Amino acid sequence: IPAMTVKSREAANEVLEHMRTWLKLSPNTYKPAVMLFALRLPPGKLIEALWVSQSRKPKGGMAAFKYFCGVCHSMRRELSGDLARN
């Protein structure tokens, strides 16, 4: 796993700040996943995943966090060209 760039860290911090009020879950639940996705996605895609997830699951909670993870996984597959996987 590559080292986190400044832009990736800034994007991760922005996403974490929004998740704090949106998800209403303990940061221990979502922070490790956000930091991992920050390493694997471009900063703009990480933030896009947040906005997509918030628009689809505005009430937050665990279902919203799982949706965010699914969006991130889909973006990662799309960026790597692995569209054959479902």
PDB file of N, CA and C in Angstrom:
ATOM      1  N   ILE A   1       0.861  -1.178   0.000  1.00  0.00           N
ATOM      2  CA  ILE A   1       0.000   0.000   0.000  1.00  0.00           C
ATOM      3  C   ILE A   1       0.898   1.228   0.000  1.00  0.00           C
ATOM      4  N   PRO A   2       0.663   2.167  -0.921  1.00  0.00           N
ATOM      5  CA  PRO A   2       1.500   3.363  -0.996  1.00  0.00           C
ATOM      6  C   PRO A   2       1.265   4.303   0.185  1.00  0.00           C
ATOM      7  N   ALA A   3       2.228   5.181   0.414  1.00  0.00           N
ATOM      8  CA  ALA A   3       2.086   6.187   1.465  1.00  0.00           C
ATOM      9  C   ALA A   3       0.986   7.170   1.083  1.00  0.00           C
ATOM     10  N   MET A   4       0.315   7.725   2.068  1.00  0.00           N
ATOM     11  CA  MET A   4      -0.771   8.654   1.813  1.00  0.00           C
ATOM     12  C   MET A   4      -0.228  10.035   1.452  1.00  0.00           C
ATOM     13  N   THR A   5      -0.737  10.600   0.365  1.00  0.00           N
ATOM     14  CA  THR A   5      -0.336  11.942  -0.044  1.00  0.00           C
ATOM     15  C   THR A   5      -1.061  12.972   0.817  1.00  0.00           C
ATOM     16  N   VAL A   6      -0.596  14.210   0.730  1.00  0.00           N
ATOM     17  CA  VAL A   6      -1.239  15.292   1.475  1.00  0.00           C
ATOM     18  C   VAL A   6      -2.683  15.447   1.018  1.00  0.00           C
ATOM     19  N   LYS A   7      -2.912  15.393  -0.288  1.00  0.00           N
ATOM     20  CA  LYS A   7      -4.278  15.548  -0.812  1.00  0.00           C
ATOM     21  C   LYS A   7      -5.176  14.399  -0.363  1.00  0.00           C
ATOM     22  N   SER A   8      -4.631  13.191  -0.329  1.00  0.00           N
ATOM     23  CA  SER A   8      -5.409  12.044   0.141  1.00  0.00           C
ATOM     24  C   SER A   8      -5.769  12.196   1.613  1.00  0.00           C
ATOM     25  N   ARG A   9      -4.818  12.663   2.410  1.00  0.00           N
ATOM     26  CA  ARG A   9      -5.082  12.869   3.837  1.00  0.00           C
ATOM     27  C   ARG A   9      -6.139  13.960   4.033  1.00  0.00           C
ATOM     28  N   GLU A  10      -6.056  15.033   3.250  1.00  0.00           N
ATOM     29  CA  GLU A  10      -7.049  16.110   3.347  1.00  0.00           C
ATOM     30  C   GLU A  10      -8.439  15.593   2.979  1.00  0.00           C
ATOM     31  N   ALA A  11      -8.516  14.788   1.914  1.00  0.00           N
ATOM     32  CA  ALA A  11      -9.805  14.218   1.506  1.00  0.00           C
ATOM     33  C   ALA A  11     -10.340  13.298   2.595  1.00  0.00           C
ATOM     34  N   ALA A  12      -9.487  12.465   3.159  1.00  0.00           N
ATOM     35  CA  ALA A  12      -9.907  11.560   4.228  1.00  0.00           C
ATOM     36  C   ALA A  12     -10.429  12.350   5.421  1.00  0.00           C
ATOM     37  N   ASN A  13      -9.743  13.409   5.789  1.00  0.00           N
ATOM     38  CA  ASN A  13     -10.193  14.224   6.920  1.00  0.00           C
ATOM     39  C   ASN A  13     -11.535  14.888   6.631  1.00  0.00           C
ATOM     40  N   GLU A  14     -11.741  15.342   5.400  1.00  0.00           N
ATOM     41  CA  GLU A  14     -13.025  15.942   5.021  1.00  0.00           C
ATOM     42  C   GLU A  14     -14.144  14.903   5.120  1.00  0.00           C
ATOM     43  N   VAL A  15     -13.895  13.708   4.603  1.00  0.00           N
ATOM     44  CA  VAL A  15     -14.891  12.645   4.653  1.00  0.00           C
ATOM     45  C   VAL A  15     -15.179  12.265   6.110  1.00  0.00           C
ATOM     46  N   LEU A  16     -14.148  12.116   6.913  1.00  0.00           N
ATOM     47  CA  LEU A  16     -14.340  11.761   8.323  1.00  0.00           C
ATOM     48  C   LEU A  16     -15.158  12.816   9.064  1.00  0.00           C
ATOM     49  N   GLU A  17     -14.912  14.081   8.774  1.00  0.00           N
ATOM     50  CA  GLU A  17     -15.655  15.156   9.435  1.00  0.00           C
ATOM     51  C   GLU A  17     -17.141  15.090   9.076  1.00  0.00           C
ATOM     52  N   HIS A  18     -17.439  14.850   7.809  1.00  0.00           N
ATOM     53  CA  HIS A  18     -18.844  14.739   7.393  1.00  0.00           C
ATOM     54  C   HIS A  18     -19.487  13.493   7.988  1.00  0.00           C
ATOM     55  N   MET A  19     -18.748  12.395   8.041  1.00  0.00           N
ATOM     56  CA  MET A  19     -19.295  11.149   8.576  1.00  0.00           C
ATOM     57  C   MET A  19     -19.620  11.257  10.052  1.00  0.00           C
ATOM     58  N   ARG A  20     -18.862  12.065  10.759  1.00  0.00           N
ATOM     59  CA  ARG A  20     -19.077  12.215  12.202  1.00  0.00           C
ATOM     60  C   ARG A  20     -20.511  12.657  12.496  1.00  0.00           C
ATOM     61  N   THR A  21     -21.024  13.607  11.719  1.00  0.00           N
ATOM     62  CA  THR A  21     -22.380  14.095  11.967  1.00  0.00           C
ATOM     63  C   THR A  21     -23.436  13.325  11.177  1.00  0.00           C
ATOM     64  N   TRP A  22     -23.056  12.758  10.040  1.00  0.00           N
ATOM     65  CA  TRP A  22     -24.010  12.058   9.176  1.00  0.00           C
ATOM     66  C   TRP A  22     -24.298  10.639   9.670  1.00  0.00           C
ATOM     67  N   LEU A  23     -23.271   9.862   9.946  1.00  0.00           N
ATOM     68  CA  LEU A  23     -23.476   8.455  10.281  1.00  0.00           C
ATOM     69  C   LEU A  23     -23.998   8.237  11.691  1.00  0.00           C
ATOM     70  N   LYS A  24     -23.589   9.106  12.607  1.00  0.00           N
ATOM     71  CA  LYS A  24     -23.961   8.956  14.018  1.00  0.00           C
ATOM     72  C   LYS A  24     -23.485   7.615  14.583  1.00  0.00           C
ATOM     73  N   LEU A  25     -22.299   7.214  14.156  1.00  0.00           N
ATOM     74  CA  LEU A  25     -21.647   5.991  14.644  1.00  0.00           C
ATOM     75  C   LEU A  25     -20.323   6.368  15.289  1.00  0.00           C
ATOM     76  N   SER A  26     -19.763   5.454  16.039  1.00  0.00           N
ATOM     77  CA  SER A  26     -18.441   5.672  16.609  1.00  0.00           C
ATOM     78  C   SER A  26     -17.415   5.775  15.474  1.00  0.00           C
ATOM     79  N   PRO A  27     -16.491   6.742  15.548  1.00  0.00           N
ATOM     80  CA  PRO A  27     -15.443   6.824  14.527  1.00  0.00           C
ATOM     81  C   PRO A  27     -14.633   5.532  14.399  1.00  0.00           C
ATOM     82  N   ASN A  28     -14.561   4.742  15.461  1.00  0.00           N
ATOM     83  CA  ASN A  28     -13.849   3.459  15.391  1.00  0.00           C
ATOM     84  C   ASN A  28     -14.491   2.520  14.374  1.00  0.00           C
ATOM     85  N   THR A  29     -15.757   2.751  14.067  1.00  0.00           N
ATOM     86  CA  THR A  29     -16.484   1.922  13.114  1.00  0.00           C
ATOM     87  C   THR A  29     -16.053   2.208  11.681  1.00  0.00           C
ATOM     88  N   TYR A  30     -15.875   3.491  11.348  1.00  0.00           N
ATOM     89  CA  TYR A  30     -15.653   3.867   9.950  1.00  0.00           C
ATOM     90  C   TYR A  30     -14.270   4.420   9.628  1.00  0.00           C
ATOM     91  N   LYS A  31     -13.534   4.909  10.596  1.00  0.00           N
ATOM     92  CA  LYS A  31     -12.242   5.540  10.297  1.00  0.00           C
ATOM     93  C   LYS A  31     -11.251   4.606   9.601  1.00  0.00           C
ATOM     94  N   PRO A  32     -11.072   3.356  10.052  1.00  0.00           N
ATOM     95  CA  PRO A  32     -10.112   2.489   9.360  1.00  0.00           C
ATOM     96  C   PRO A  32     -10.453   2.287   7.882  1.00  0.00           C
ATOM     97  N   ALA A  33     -11.735   2.126   7.581  1.00  0.00           N
ATOM     98  CA  ALA A  33     -12.142   1.929   6.186  1.00  0.00           C
ATOM     99  C   ALA A  33     -11.892   3.184   5.358  1.00  0.00           C
ATOM    100  N   VAL A  34     -12.212   4.337   5.907  1.00  0.00           N
ATOM    101  CA  VAL A  34     -11.990   5.594   5.175  1.00  0.00           C
ATOM    102  C   VAL A  34     -10.503   5.778   4.888  1.00  0.00           C
ATOM    103  N   MET A  35      -9.665   5.490   5.857  1.00  0.00           N
ATOM    104  CA  MET A  35      -8.224   5.668   5.652  1.00  0.00           C
ATOM    105  C   MET A  35      -7.704   4.698   4.584  1.00  0.00           C
ATOM    106  N   LEU A  36      -8.227   3.479   4.568  1.00  0.00           N
ATOM    107  CA  LEU A  36      -7.820   2.515   3.547  1.00  0.00           C
ATOM    108  C   LEU A  36      -8.291   2.969   2.165  1.00  0.00           C
ATOM    109  N   PHE A  37      -9.534   3.409   2.062  1.00  0.00           N
ATOM    110  CA  PHE A  37     -10.029   3.898   0.774  1.00  0.00           C
ATOM    111  C   PHE A  37      -9.269   5.148   0.328  1.00  0.00           C
ATOM    112  N   ALA A  38      -8.817   5.962   1.278  1.00  0.00           N
ATOM    113  CA  ALA A  38      -8.031   7.158   0.933  1.00  0.00           C
ATOM    114  C   ALA A  38      -6.706   6.773   0.290  1.00  0.00           C
ATOM    115  N   LEU A  39      -6.196   5.624   0.644  1.00  0.00           N
ATOM    116  CA  LEU A  39      -4.958   5.134   0.026  1.00  0.00           C
ATOM    117  C   LEU A  39      -5.203   4.558  -1.369  1.00  0.00           C
ATOM    118  N   ARG A  40      -6.396   4.053  -1.597  1.00  0.00           N
ATOM    119  CA  ARG A  40      -6.670   3.308  -2.821  1.00  0.00           C
ATOM    120  C   ARG A  40      -7.468   4.064  -3.877  1.00  0.00           C
ATOM    121  N   LEU A  41      -8.031   5.207  -3.508  1.00  0.00           N
ATOM    122  CA  LEU A  41      -8.816   6.003  -4.455  1.00  0.00           C
ATOM    123  C   LEU A  41      -8.219   7.399  -4.580  1.00  0.00           C
ATOM    124  N   PRO A  42      -8.364   8.021  -5.748  1.00  0.00           N
ATOM    125  CA  PRO A  42      -7.969   9.431  -5.852  1.00  0.00           C
ATOM    126  C   PRO A  42      -8.817  10.270  -4.890  1.00  0.00           C
ATOM    127  N   PRO A  43      -8.275  11.356  -4.361  1.00  0.00           N
ATOM    128  CA  PRO A  43      -9.015  12.165  -3.385  1.00  0.00           C
ATOM    129  C   PRO A  43     -10.404  12.584  -3.862  1.00  0.00           C
ATOM    130  N   GLY A  44     -10.513  12.989  -5.112  1.00  0.00           N
ATOM    131  CA  GLY A  44     -11.812  13.412  -5.628  1.00  0.00           C
ATOM    132  C   GLY A  44     -12.836  12.294  -5.646  1.00  0.00           C
ATOM    133  N   LYS A  45     -12.399  11.075  -5.908  1.00  0.00           N
ATOM    134  CA  LYS A  45     -13.300   9.921  -5.919  1.00  0.00           C
ATOM    135  C   LYS A  45     -13.774   9.582  -4.509  1.00  0.00           C
ATOM    136  N   LEU A  46     -12.896   9.733  -3.527  1.00  0.00           N
ATOM    137  CA  LEU A  46     -13.282   9.476  -2.141  1.00  0.00           C
ATOM    138  C   LEU A  46     -14.391  10.439  -1.719  1.00  0.00           C
ATOM    139  N   ILE A  47     -14.226  11.700  -2.060  1.00  0.00           N
ATOM    140  CA  ILE A  47     -15.237  12.704  -1.716  1.00  0.00           C
ATOM    141  C   ILE A  47     -16.517  12.460  -2.512  1.00  0.00           C
ATOM    142  N   GLU A  48     -16.378  12.078  -3.780  1.00  0.00           N
ATOM    143  CA  GLU A  48     -17.554  11.751  -4.595  1.00  0.00           C
ATOM    144  C   GLU A  48     -18.328  10.586  -3.969  1.00  0.00           C
ATOM    145  N   ALA A  49     -17.619   9.581  -3.480  1.00  0.00           N
ATOM    146  CA  ALA A  49     -18.278   8.444  -2.833  1.00  0.00           C
ATOM    147  C   ALA A  49     -19.083   8.903  -1.621  1.00  0.00           C
ATOM    148  N   LEU A  50     -18.558   9.857  -0.876  1.00  0.00           N
ATOM    149  CA  LEU A  50     -19.283  10.404   0.266  1.00  0.00           C
ATOM    150  C   LEU A  50     -20.580  11.061  -0.186  1.00  0.00           C
ATOM    151  N   TRP A  51     -20.502  11.917  -1.202  1.00  0.00           N
ATOM    152  CA  TRP A  51     -21.696  12.657  -1.653  1.00  0.00           C
ATOM    153  C   TRP A  51     -22.735  11.723  -2.243  1.00  0.00           C
ATOM    154  N   VAL A  52     -22.295  10.732  -3.010  1.00  0.00           N
ATOM    155  CA  VAL A  52     -23.228   9.740  -3.565  1.00  0.00           C
ATOM    156  C   VAL A  52     -23.927   9.006  -2.421  1.00  0.00           C
ATOM    157  N   SER A  53     -23.162   8.588  -1.453  1.00  0.00           N
ATOM    158  CA  SER A  53     -23.711   7.825  -0.325  1.00  0.00           C
ATOM    159  C   SER A  53     -24.673   8.667   0.498  1.00  0.00           C
ATOM    160  N   GLN A  54     -24.299   9.906   0.760  1.00  0.00           N
ATOM    161  CA  GLN A  54     -25.183  10.780   1.540  1.00  0.00           C
ATOM    162  C   GLN A  54     -26.487  11.052   0.802  1.00  0.00           C
ATOM    163  N   SER A  55     -26.429  11.168  -0.520  1.00  0.00           N
ATOM    164  CA  SER A  55     -27.659  11.437  -1.270  1.00  0.00           C
ATOM    165  C   SER A  55     -28.576  10.211  -1.290  1.00  0.00           C
ATOM    166  N   ARG A  56     -28.001   9.014  -1.259  1.00  0.00           N
ATOM    167  CA  ARG A  56     -28.798   7.783  -1.291  1.00  0.00           C
ATOM    168  C   ARG A  56     -29.246   7.336   0.093  1.00  0.00           C
ATOM    169  N   LYS A  57     -28.463   7.631   1.113  1.00  0.00           N
ATOM    170  CA  LYS A  57     -28.754   7.201   2.488  1.00  0.00           C
ATOM    171  C   LYS A  57     -28.632   8.393   3.437  1.00  0.00           C
ATOM    172  N   PRO A  58     -29.522   9.393   3.290  1.00  0.00           N
ATOM    173  CA  PRO A  58     -29.363  10.633   4.074  1.00  0.00           C
ATOM    174  C   PRO A  58     -29.514  10.468   5.585  1.00  0.00           C
ATOM    175  N   LYS A  59     -30.157   9.390   6.047  1.00  0.00           N
ATOM    176  CA  LYS A  59     -30.364   9.220   7.486  1.00  0.00           C
ATOM    177  C   LYS A  59     -29.146   8.688   8.217  1.00  0.00           C
ATOM    178  N   GLY A  60     -28.129   8.244   7.482  1.00  0.00           N
ATOM    179  CA  GLY A  60     -26.904   7.757   8.116  1.00  0.00           C
ATOM    180  C   GLY A  60     -27.063   6.357   8.678  1.00  0.00           C
ATOM    181  N   GLY A  61     -26.284   6.069   9.698  1.00  0.00           N
ATOM    182  CA  GLY A  61     -26.320   4.760  10.333  1.00  0.00           C
ATOM    183  C   GLY A  61     -25.447   3.731   9.626  1.00  0.00           C
ATOM    184  N   MET A  62     -25.533   2.505  10.100  1.00  0.00           N
ATOM    185  CA  MET A  62     -24.695   1.429   9.577  1.00  0.00           C
ATOM    186  C   MET A  62     -24.997   1.138   8.109  1.00  0.00           C
ATOM    187  N   ALA A  63     -26.257   1.220   7.709  1.00  0.00           N
ATOM    188  CA  ALA A  63     -26.612   0.964   6.309  1.00  0.00           C
ATOM    189  C   ALA A  63     -25.931   1.989   5.386  1.00  0.00           C
ATOM    190  N   ALA A  64     -25.847   3.214   5.829  1.00  0.00           N
ATOM    191  CA  ALA A  64     -25.194   4.261   5.036  1.00  0.00           C
ATOM    192  C   ALA A  64     -23.689   4.007   4.941  1.00  0.00           C
ATOM    193  N   PHE A  65     -23.083   3.574   6.035  1.00  0.00           N
ATOM    194  CA  PHE A  65     -21.655   3.260   6.014  1.00  0.00           C
ATOM    195  C   PHE A  65     -21.374   2.112   5.057  1.00  0.00           C
ATOM    196  N   LYS A  66     -22.192   1.068   5.105  1.00  0.00           N
ATOM    197  CA  LYS A  66     -22.009  -0.057   4.195  1.00  0.00           C
ATOM    198  C   LYS A  66     -22.203   0.374   2.741  1.00  0.00           C
ATOM    199  N   TYR A  67     -23.145   1.272   2.504  1.00  0.00           N
ATOM    200  CA  TYR A  67     -23.371   1.784   1.151  1.00  0.00           C
ATOM    201  C   TYR A  67     -22.125   2.539   0.678  1.00  0.00           C
ATOM    202  N   PHE A  68     -21.562   3.373   1.549  1.00  0.00           N
ATOM    203  CA  PHE A  68     -20.335   4.108   1.225  1.00  0.00           C
ATOM    204  C   PHE A  68     -19.220   3.138   0.843  1.00  0.00           C
ATOM    205  N   CYS A  69     -19.060   2.075   1.611  1.00  0.00           N
ATOM    206  CA  CYS A  69     -18.019   1.089   1.302  1.00  0.00           C
ATOM    207  C   CYS A  69     -18.261   0.448  -0.061  1.00  0.00           C
ATOM    208  N   GLY A  70     -19.513   0.146  -0.362  1.00  0.00           N
ATOM    209  CA  GLY A  70     -19.843  -0.424  -1.658  1.00  0.00           C
ATOM    210  C   GLY A  70     -19.531   0.524  -2.806  1.00  0.00           C
ATOM    211  N   VAL A  71     -19.836   1.791  -2.617  1.00  0.00           N
ATOM    212  CA  VAL A  71     -19.524   2.800  -3.634  1.00  0.00           C
ATOM    213  C   VAL A  71     -18.015   2.870  -3.845  1.00  0.00           C
ATOM    214  N   CYS A  72     -17.259   2.879  -2.764  1.00  0.00           N
ATOM    215  CA  CYS A  72     -15.792   2.936  -2.869  1.00  0.00           C
ATOM    216  C   CYS A  72     -15.245   1.700  -3.585  1.00  0.00           C
ATOM    217  N   HIS A  73     -15.748   0.528  -3.232  1.00  0.00           N
ATOM    218  CA  HIS A  73     -15.289  -0.697  -3.895  1.00  0.00           C
ATOM    219  C   HIS A  73     -15.602  -0.655  -5.387  1.00  0.00           C
ATOM    220  N   SER A  74     -16.793  -0.182  -5.734  1.00  0.00           N
ATOM    221  CA  SER A  74     -17.172  -0.083  -7.151  1.00  0.00           C
ATOM    222  C   SER A  74     -16.265   0.889  -7.894  1.00  0.00           C
ATOM    223  N   MET A  75     -15.971   2.010  -7.274  1.00  0.00           N
ATOM    224  CA  MET A  75     -15.083   2.994  -7.908  1.00  0.00           C
ATOM    225  C   MET A  75     -13.689   2.415  -8.101  1.00  0.00           C
ATOM    226  N   ARG A  76     -13.231   1.683  -7.113  1.00  0.00           N
ATOM    227  CA  ARG A  76     -11.887   1.087  -7.214  1.00  0.00           C
ATOM    228  C   ARG A  76     -11.831   0.072  -8.347  1.00  0.00           C
ATOM    229  N   ARG A  77     -12.858  -0.755  -8.450  1.00  0.00           N
ATOM    230  CA  ARG A  77     -12.913  -1.730  -9.551  1.00  0.00           C
ATOM    231  C   ARG A  77     -12.973  -1.019 -10.894  1.00  0.00           C
ATOM    232  N   GLU A  78     -13.782   0.015 -10.970  1.00  0.00           N
ATOM    233  CA  GLU A  78     -13.911   0.778 -12.213  1.00  0.00           C
ATOM    234  C   GLU A  78     -12.566   1.394 -12.619  1.00  0.00           C
ATOM    235  N   LEU A  79     -11.871   1.964 -11.661  1.00  0.00           N
ATOM    236  CA  LEU A  79     -10.581   2.590 -11.955  1.00  0.00           C
ATOM    237  C   LEU A  79      -9.518   1.572 -12.349  1.00  0.00           C
ATOM    238  N   SER A  80      -9.629   0.371 -11.796  1.00  0.00           N
ATOM    239  CA  SER A  80      -8.629  -0.656 -12.132  1.00  0.00           C
ATOM    240  C   SER A  80      -8.983  -1.412 -13.406  1.00  0.00           C
ATOM    241  N   GLY A  81     -10.162  -1.109 -13.967  1.00  0.00           N
ATOM    242  CA  GLY A  81     -10.576  -1.760 -15.202  1.00  0.00           C
ATOM    243  C   GLY A  81     -11.201  -3.117 -14.984  1.00  0.00           C
ATOM    244  N   ASP A  82     -11.483  -3.462 -13.753  1.00  0.00           N
ATOM    245  CA  ASP A  82     -12.055  -4.768 -13.417  1.00  0.00           C
ATOM    246  C   ASP A  82     -13.565  -4.663 -13.350  1.00  0.00           C
ATOM    247  N   LEU A  83     -14.196  -4.476 -14.495  1.00  0.00           N
ATOM    248  CA  LEU A  83     -15.651  -4.312 -14.539  1.00  0.00           C
ATOM    249  C   LEU A  83     -16.385  -5.640 -14.642  1.00  0.00           C
ATOM    250  N   ALA A  84     -15.667  -6.726 -14.853  1.00  0.00           N
ATOM    251  CA  ALA A  84     -16.295  -8.027 -15.017  1.00  0.00           C
ATOM    252  C   ALA A  84     -16.817  -8.583 -13.685  1.00  0.00           C
ATOM    253  N   ARG A  85     -16.232  -8.144 -12.562  1.00  0.00           N
ATOM    254  CA  ARG A  85     -16.663  -8.640 -11.249  1.00  0.00           C
ATOM    255  C   ARG A  85     -17.975  -8.016 -10.849  1.00  0.00           C
ATOM    256  N   ASN A  86     -18.794  -8.780 -10.187  1.00  0.00           N
ATOM    257  CA  ASN A  86     -20.077  -8.253  -9.707  1.00  0.00           C
ATOM    258  C   ASN A  86     -20.055  -8.082  -8.220  1.00  0.00           C
TER     259      ASN A  86
END
